[in-house]
PDB file of C-alpha atoms in Angstrom:
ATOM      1  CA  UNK A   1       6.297 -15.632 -13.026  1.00  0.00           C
ATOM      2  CA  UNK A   2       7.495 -12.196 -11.954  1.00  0.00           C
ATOM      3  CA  UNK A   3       7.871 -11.199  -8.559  1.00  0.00           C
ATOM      4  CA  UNK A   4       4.902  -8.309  -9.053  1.00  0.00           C
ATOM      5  CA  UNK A   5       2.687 -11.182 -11.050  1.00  0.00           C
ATOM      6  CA  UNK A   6       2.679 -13.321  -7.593  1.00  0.00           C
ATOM      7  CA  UNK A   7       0.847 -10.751  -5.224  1.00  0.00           C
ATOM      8  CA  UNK A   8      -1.631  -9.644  -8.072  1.00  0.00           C
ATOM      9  CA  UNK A   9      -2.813 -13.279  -9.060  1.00  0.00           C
ATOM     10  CA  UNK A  10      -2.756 -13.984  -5.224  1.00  0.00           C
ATOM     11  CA  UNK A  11      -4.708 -11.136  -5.030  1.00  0.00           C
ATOM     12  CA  UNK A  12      -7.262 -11.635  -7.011  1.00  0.00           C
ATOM     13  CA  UNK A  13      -7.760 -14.969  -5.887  1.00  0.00           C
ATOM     14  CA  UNK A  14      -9.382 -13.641  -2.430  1.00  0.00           C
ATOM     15  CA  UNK A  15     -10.654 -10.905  -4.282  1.00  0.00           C
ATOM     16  CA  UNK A  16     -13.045 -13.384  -5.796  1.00  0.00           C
ATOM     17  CA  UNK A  17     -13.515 -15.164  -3.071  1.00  0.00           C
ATOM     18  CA  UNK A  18     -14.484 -11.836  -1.374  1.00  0.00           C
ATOM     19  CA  UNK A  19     -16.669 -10.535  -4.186  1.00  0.00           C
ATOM     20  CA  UNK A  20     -18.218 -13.929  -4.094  1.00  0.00           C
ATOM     21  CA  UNK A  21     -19.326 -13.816  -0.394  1.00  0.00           C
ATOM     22  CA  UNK A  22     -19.981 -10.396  -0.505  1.00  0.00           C
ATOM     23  CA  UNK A  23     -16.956  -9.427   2.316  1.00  0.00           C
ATOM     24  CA  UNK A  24     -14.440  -7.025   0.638  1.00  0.00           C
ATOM     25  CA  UNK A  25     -14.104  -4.579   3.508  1.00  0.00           C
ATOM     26  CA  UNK A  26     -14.474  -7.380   6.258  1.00  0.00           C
ATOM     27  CA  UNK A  27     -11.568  -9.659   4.277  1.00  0.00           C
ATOM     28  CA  UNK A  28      -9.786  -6.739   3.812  1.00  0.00           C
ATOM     29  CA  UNK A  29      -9.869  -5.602   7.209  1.00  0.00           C
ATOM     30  CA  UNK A  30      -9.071  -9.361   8.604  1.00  0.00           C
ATOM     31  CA  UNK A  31      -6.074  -9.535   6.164  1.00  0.00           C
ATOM     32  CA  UNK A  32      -4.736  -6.245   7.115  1.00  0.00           C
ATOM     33  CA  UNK A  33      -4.783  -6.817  10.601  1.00  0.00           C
ATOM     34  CA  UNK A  34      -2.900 -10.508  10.611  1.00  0.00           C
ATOM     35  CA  UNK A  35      -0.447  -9.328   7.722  1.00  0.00           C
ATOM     36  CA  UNK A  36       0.335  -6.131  10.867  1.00  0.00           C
ATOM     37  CA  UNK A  37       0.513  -8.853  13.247  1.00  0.00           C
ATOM     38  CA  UNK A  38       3.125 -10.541  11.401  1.00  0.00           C
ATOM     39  CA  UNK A  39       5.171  -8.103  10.016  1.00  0.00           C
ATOM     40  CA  UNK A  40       5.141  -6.115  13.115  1.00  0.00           C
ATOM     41  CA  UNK A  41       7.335  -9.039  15.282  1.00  0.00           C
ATOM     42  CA  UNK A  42      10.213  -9.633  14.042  1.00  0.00           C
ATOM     43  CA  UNK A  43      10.491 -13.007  15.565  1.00  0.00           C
ATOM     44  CA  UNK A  44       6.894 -14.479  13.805  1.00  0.00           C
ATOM     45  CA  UNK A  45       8.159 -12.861  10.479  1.00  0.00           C
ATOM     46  CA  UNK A  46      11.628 -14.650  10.981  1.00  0.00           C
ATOM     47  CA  UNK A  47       9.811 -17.875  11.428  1.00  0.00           C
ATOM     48  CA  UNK A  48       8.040 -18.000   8.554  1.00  0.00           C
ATOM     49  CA  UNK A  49      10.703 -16.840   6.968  1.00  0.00           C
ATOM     50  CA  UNK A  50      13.230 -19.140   7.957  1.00  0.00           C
ATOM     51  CA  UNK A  51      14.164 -21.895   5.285  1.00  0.00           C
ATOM     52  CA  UNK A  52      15.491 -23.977   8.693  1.00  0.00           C
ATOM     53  CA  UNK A  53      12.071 -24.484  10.064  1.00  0.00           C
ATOM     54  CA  UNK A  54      10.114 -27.239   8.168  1.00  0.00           C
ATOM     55  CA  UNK A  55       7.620 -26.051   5.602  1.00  0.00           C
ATOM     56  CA  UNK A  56       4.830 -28.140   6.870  1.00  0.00           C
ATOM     57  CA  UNK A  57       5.463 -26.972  10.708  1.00  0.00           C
ATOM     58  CA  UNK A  58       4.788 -23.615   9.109  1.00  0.00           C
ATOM     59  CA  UNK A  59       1.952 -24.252   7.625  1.00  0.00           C
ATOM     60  CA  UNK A  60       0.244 -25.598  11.010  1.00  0.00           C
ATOM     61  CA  UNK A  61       1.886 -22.719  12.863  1.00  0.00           C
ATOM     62  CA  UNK A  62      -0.445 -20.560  10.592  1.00  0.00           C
ATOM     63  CA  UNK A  63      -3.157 -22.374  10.746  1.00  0.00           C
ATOM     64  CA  UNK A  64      -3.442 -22.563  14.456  1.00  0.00           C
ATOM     65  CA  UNK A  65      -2.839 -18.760  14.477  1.00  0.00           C
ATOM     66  CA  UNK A  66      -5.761 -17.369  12.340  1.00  0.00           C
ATOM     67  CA  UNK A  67      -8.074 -20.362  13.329  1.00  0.00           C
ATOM     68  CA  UNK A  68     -11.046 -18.925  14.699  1.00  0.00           C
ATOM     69  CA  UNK A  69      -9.705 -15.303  14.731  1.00  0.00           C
ATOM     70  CA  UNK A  70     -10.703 -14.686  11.033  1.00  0.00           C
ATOM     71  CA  UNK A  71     -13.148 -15.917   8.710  1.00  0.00           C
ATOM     72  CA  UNK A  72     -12.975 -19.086   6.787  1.00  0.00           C
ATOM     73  CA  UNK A  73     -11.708 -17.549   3.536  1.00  0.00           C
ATOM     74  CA  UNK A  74      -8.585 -15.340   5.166  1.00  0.00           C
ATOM     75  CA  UNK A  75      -7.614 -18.218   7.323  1.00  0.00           C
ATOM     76  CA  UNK A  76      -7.853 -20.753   4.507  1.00  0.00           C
ATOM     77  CA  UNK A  77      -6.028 -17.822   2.404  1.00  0.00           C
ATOM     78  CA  UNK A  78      -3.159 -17.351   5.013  1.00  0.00           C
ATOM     79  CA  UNK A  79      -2.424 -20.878   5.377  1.00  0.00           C
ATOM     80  CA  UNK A  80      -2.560 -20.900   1.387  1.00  0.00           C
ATOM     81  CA  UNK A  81       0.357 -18.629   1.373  1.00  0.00           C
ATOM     82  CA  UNK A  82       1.935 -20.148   4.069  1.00  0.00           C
ATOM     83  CA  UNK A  83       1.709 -23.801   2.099  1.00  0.00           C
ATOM     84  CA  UNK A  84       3.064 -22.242  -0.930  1.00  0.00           C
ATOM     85  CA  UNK A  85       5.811 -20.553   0.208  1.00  0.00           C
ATOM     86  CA  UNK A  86       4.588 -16.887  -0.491  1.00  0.00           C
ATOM     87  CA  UNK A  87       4.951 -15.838   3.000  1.00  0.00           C
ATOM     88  CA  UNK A  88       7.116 -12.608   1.516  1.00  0.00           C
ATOM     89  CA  UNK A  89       4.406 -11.245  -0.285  1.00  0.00           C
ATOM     90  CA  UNK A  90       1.765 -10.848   1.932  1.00  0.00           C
ATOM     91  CA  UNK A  91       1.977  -7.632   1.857  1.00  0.00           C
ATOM     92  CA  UNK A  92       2.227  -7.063  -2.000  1.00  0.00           C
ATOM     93  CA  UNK A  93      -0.548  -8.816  -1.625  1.00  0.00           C
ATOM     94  CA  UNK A  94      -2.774  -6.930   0.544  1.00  0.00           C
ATOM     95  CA  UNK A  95      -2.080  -3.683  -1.298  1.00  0.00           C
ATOM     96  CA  UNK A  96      -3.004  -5.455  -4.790  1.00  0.00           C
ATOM     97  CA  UNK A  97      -5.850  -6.476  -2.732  1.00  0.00           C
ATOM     98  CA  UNK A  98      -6.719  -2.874  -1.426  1.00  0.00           C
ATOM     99  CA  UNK A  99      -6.361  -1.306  -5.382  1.00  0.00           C
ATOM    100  CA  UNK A 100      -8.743  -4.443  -6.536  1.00  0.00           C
ATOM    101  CA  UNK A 101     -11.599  -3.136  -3.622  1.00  0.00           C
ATOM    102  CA  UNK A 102     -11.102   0.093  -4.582  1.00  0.00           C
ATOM    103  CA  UNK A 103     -11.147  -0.290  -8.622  1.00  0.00           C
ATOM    104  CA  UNK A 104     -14.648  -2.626  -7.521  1.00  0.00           C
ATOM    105  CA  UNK A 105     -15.902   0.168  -5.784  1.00  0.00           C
ATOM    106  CA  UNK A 106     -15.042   3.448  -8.225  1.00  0.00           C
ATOM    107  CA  UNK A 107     -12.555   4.649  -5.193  1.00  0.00           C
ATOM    108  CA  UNK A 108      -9.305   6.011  -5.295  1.00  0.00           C
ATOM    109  CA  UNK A 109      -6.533   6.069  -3.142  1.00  0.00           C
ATOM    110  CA  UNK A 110      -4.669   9.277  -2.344  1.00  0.00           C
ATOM    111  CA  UNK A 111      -1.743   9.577  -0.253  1.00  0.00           C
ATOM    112  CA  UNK A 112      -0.725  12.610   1.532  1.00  0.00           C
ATOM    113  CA  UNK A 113       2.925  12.849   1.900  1.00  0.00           C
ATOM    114  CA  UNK A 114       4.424  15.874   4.377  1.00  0.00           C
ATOM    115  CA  UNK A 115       7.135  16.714   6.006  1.00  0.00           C
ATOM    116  CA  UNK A 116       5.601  16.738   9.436  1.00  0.00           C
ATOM    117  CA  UNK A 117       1.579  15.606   9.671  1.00  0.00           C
ATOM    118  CA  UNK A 118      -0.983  18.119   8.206  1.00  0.00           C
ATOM    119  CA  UNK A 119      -3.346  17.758  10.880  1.00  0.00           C
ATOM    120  CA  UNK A 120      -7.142  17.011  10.501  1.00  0.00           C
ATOM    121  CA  UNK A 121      -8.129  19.634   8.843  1.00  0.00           C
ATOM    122  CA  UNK A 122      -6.048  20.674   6.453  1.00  0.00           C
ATOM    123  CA  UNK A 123      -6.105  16.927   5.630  1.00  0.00           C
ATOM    124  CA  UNK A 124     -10.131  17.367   5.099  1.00  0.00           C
ATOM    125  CA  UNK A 125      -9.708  20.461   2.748  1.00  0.00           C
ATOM    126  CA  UNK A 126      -7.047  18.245   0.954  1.00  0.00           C
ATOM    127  CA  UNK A 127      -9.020  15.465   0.403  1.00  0.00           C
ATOM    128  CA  UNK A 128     -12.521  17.359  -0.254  1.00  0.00           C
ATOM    129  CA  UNK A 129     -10.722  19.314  -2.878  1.00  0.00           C
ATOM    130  CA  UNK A 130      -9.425  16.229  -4.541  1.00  0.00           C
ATOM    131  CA  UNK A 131     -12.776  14.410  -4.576  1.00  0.00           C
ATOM    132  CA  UNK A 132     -14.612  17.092  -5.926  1.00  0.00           C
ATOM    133  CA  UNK A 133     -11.343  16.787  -8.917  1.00  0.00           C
ATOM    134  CA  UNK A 134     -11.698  13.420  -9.481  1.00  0.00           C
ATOM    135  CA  UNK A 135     -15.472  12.911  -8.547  1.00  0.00           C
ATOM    136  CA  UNK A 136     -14.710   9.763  -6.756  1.00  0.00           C
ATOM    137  CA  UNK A 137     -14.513   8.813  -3.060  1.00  0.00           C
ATOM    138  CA  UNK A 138     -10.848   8.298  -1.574  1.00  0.00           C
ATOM    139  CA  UNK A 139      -9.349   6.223   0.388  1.00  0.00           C
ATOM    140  CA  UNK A 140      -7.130   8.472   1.859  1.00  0.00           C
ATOM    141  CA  UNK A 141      -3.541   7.817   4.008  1.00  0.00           C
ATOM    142  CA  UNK A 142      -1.069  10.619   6.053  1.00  0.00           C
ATOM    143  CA  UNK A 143       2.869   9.909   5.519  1.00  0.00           C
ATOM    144  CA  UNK A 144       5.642  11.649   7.085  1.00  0.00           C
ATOM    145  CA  UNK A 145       9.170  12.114   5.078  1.00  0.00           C
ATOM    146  CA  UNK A 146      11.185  13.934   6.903  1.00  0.00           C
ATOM    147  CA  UNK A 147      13.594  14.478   3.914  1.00  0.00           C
ATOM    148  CA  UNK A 148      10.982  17.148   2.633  1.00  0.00           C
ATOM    149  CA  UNK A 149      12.073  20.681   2.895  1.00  0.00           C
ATOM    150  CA  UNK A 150       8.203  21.540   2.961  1.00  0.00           C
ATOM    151  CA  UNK A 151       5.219  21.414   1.386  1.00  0.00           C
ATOM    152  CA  UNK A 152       3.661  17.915   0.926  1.00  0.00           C
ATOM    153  CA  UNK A 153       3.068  15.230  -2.380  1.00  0.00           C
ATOM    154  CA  UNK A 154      -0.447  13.885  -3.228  1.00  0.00           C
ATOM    155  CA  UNK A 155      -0.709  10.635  -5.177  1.00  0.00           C
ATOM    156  CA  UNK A 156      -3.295   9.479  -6.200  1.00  0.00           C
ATOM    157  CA  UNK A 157      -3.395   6.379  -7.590  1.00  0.00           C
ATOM    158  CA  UNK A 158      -0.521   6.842 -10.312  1.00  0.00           C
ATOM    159  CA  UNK A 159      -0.994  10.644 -10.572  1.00  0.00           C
ATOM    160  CA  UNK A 160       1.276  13.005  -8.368  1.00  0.00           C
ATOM    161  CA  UNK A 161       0.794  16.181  -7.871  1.00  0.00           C
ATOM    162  CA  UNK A 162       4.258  17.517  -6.302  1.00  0.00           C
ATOM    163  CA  UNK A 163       4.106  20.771  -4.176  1.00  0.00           C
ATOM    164  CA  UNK A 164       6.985  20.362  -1.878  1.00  0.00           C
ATOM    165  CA  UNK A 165       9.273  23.061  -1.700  1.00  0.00           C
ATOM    166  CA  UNK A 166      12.172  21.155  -3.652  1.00  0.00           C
ATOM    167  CA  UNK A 167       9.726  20.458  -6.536  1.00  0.00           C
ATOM    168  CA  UNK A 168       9.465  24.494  -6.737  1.00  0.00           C
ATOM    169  CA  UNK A 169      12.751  24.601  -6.040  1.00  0.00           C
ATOM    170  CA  UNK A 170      13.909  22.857  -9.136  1.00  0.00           C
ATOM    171  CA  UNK A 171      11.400  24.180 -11.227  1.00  0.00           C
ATOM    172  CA  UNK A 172      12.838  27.937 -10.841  1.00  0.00           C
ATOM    173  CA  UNK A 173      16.032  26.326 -11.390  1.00  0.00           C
ATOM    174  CA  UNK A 174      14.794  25.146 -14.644  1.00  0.00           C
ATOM    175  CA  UNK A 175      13.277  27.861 -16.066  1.00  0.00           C
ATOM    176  CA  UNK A 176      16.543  30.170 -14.709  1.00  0.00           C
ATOM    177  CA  UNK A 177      18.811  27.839 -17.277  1.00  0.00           C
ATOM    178  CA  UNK A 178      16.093  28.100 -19.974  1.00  0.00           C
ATOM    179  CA  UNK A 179      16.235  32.098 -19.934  1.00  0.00           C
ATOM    180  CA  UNK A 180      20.257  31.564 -21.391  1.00  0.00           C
ATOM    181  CA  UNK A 181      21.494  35.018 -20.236  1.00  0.00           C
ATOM    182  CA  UNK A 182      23.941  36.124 -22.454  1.00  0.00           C
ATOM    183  CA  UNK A 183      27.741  36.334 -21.618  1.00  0.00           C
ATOM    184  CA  UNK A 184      28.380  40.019 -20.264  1.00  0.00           C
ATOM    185  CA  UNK A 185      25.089  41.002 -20.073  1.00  0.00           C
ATOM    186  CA  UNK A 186      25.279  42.353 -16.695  1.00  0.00           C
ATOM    187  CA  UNK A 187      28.619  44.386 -17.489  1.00  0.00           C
TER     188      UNK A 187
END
């Protein structure tokens, strides 16, 4: 099984589950908080990690942890992961998780990618623009990439729409070396 296959059939296992119990945003919101928690400390995510410590000492470890500080199915889920050794994914996991909600729920996600932040509003005008487009409700996120000239990058879902400065950039490069001046035109 590929590496991609794991997270999306993990996935979709608590996506059920969710579905089932009728708890997508509450699951969702319980597994993104505890897969922050333990990505965000390096020393929890080298535990887990570590192929020293014994796999069922893990597997406790996690248990204890989410016991009573999430619902039945994500603590039964994290310990799940935890048991079979797909600690690494968790997070592959949670965004397969995320596109299955919003697929369930006719939402998209769009991603607004800037060189510095756009601030509220422009954000707003962004994202009411692109919903009006599409016709369907976003679930919308703010990136910074400081390796941007300018400008910004909306994706949304696998559509970009590119207007940094470099992307403009390369197109008037482009259409310069189309034109094929002639040799000693400008003599």
């Amino acid at each position: 099984m590929s590496l991609n296959q794991i997270s999306k059939v993990y996935a979709t296992a608590i996506l059920e589950l969710a579905q089932e119990t009728n708890s997508l945003e509450s699951t969702e919101e319980e597994l993104s908080t505890l897969v922050d928690v333990f990505f965000s400390d390096e020393s929890i995510r080298h535990y887990f990690l570590s192929p020293l410590v014994d796999p069922s000492e893990k597997e406790r470890t996690a248990e204890k942890s989410v016991q009573g500080k999430a619902s039945e199915i994500v603590a039964n889920f994290i310990t799940l992961v935890v048991r079979k050794n797909r600690f690494l994914f968790l997070k592959d996991i949670l965004e397969d998780y995320r596109t299955g909600v919003d697929r369930l729920k006719n939402r998209s996600s769009l991603r607004i990618v800037s060189k510095d932040s756009l601030g509220k509003e422009a954000v707003d005008r962004i994202t009411k623009s692109i919903t009006s487009k599409f016709g369907r409700d976003l679930r919308v996120t703010e990136q910074t990439d400081p390796t941007l000239i300018g400008g910004f990058k909306l994706f949304i879902d696998d559509f970009l729409i590119d207007a940094s400065i470099r992307a403009k950039l390369a197109g008037i490069e482009e259409a310069l070396l189309q034109k094929k001046i002639p040799v000693g035109a400008f003599e």
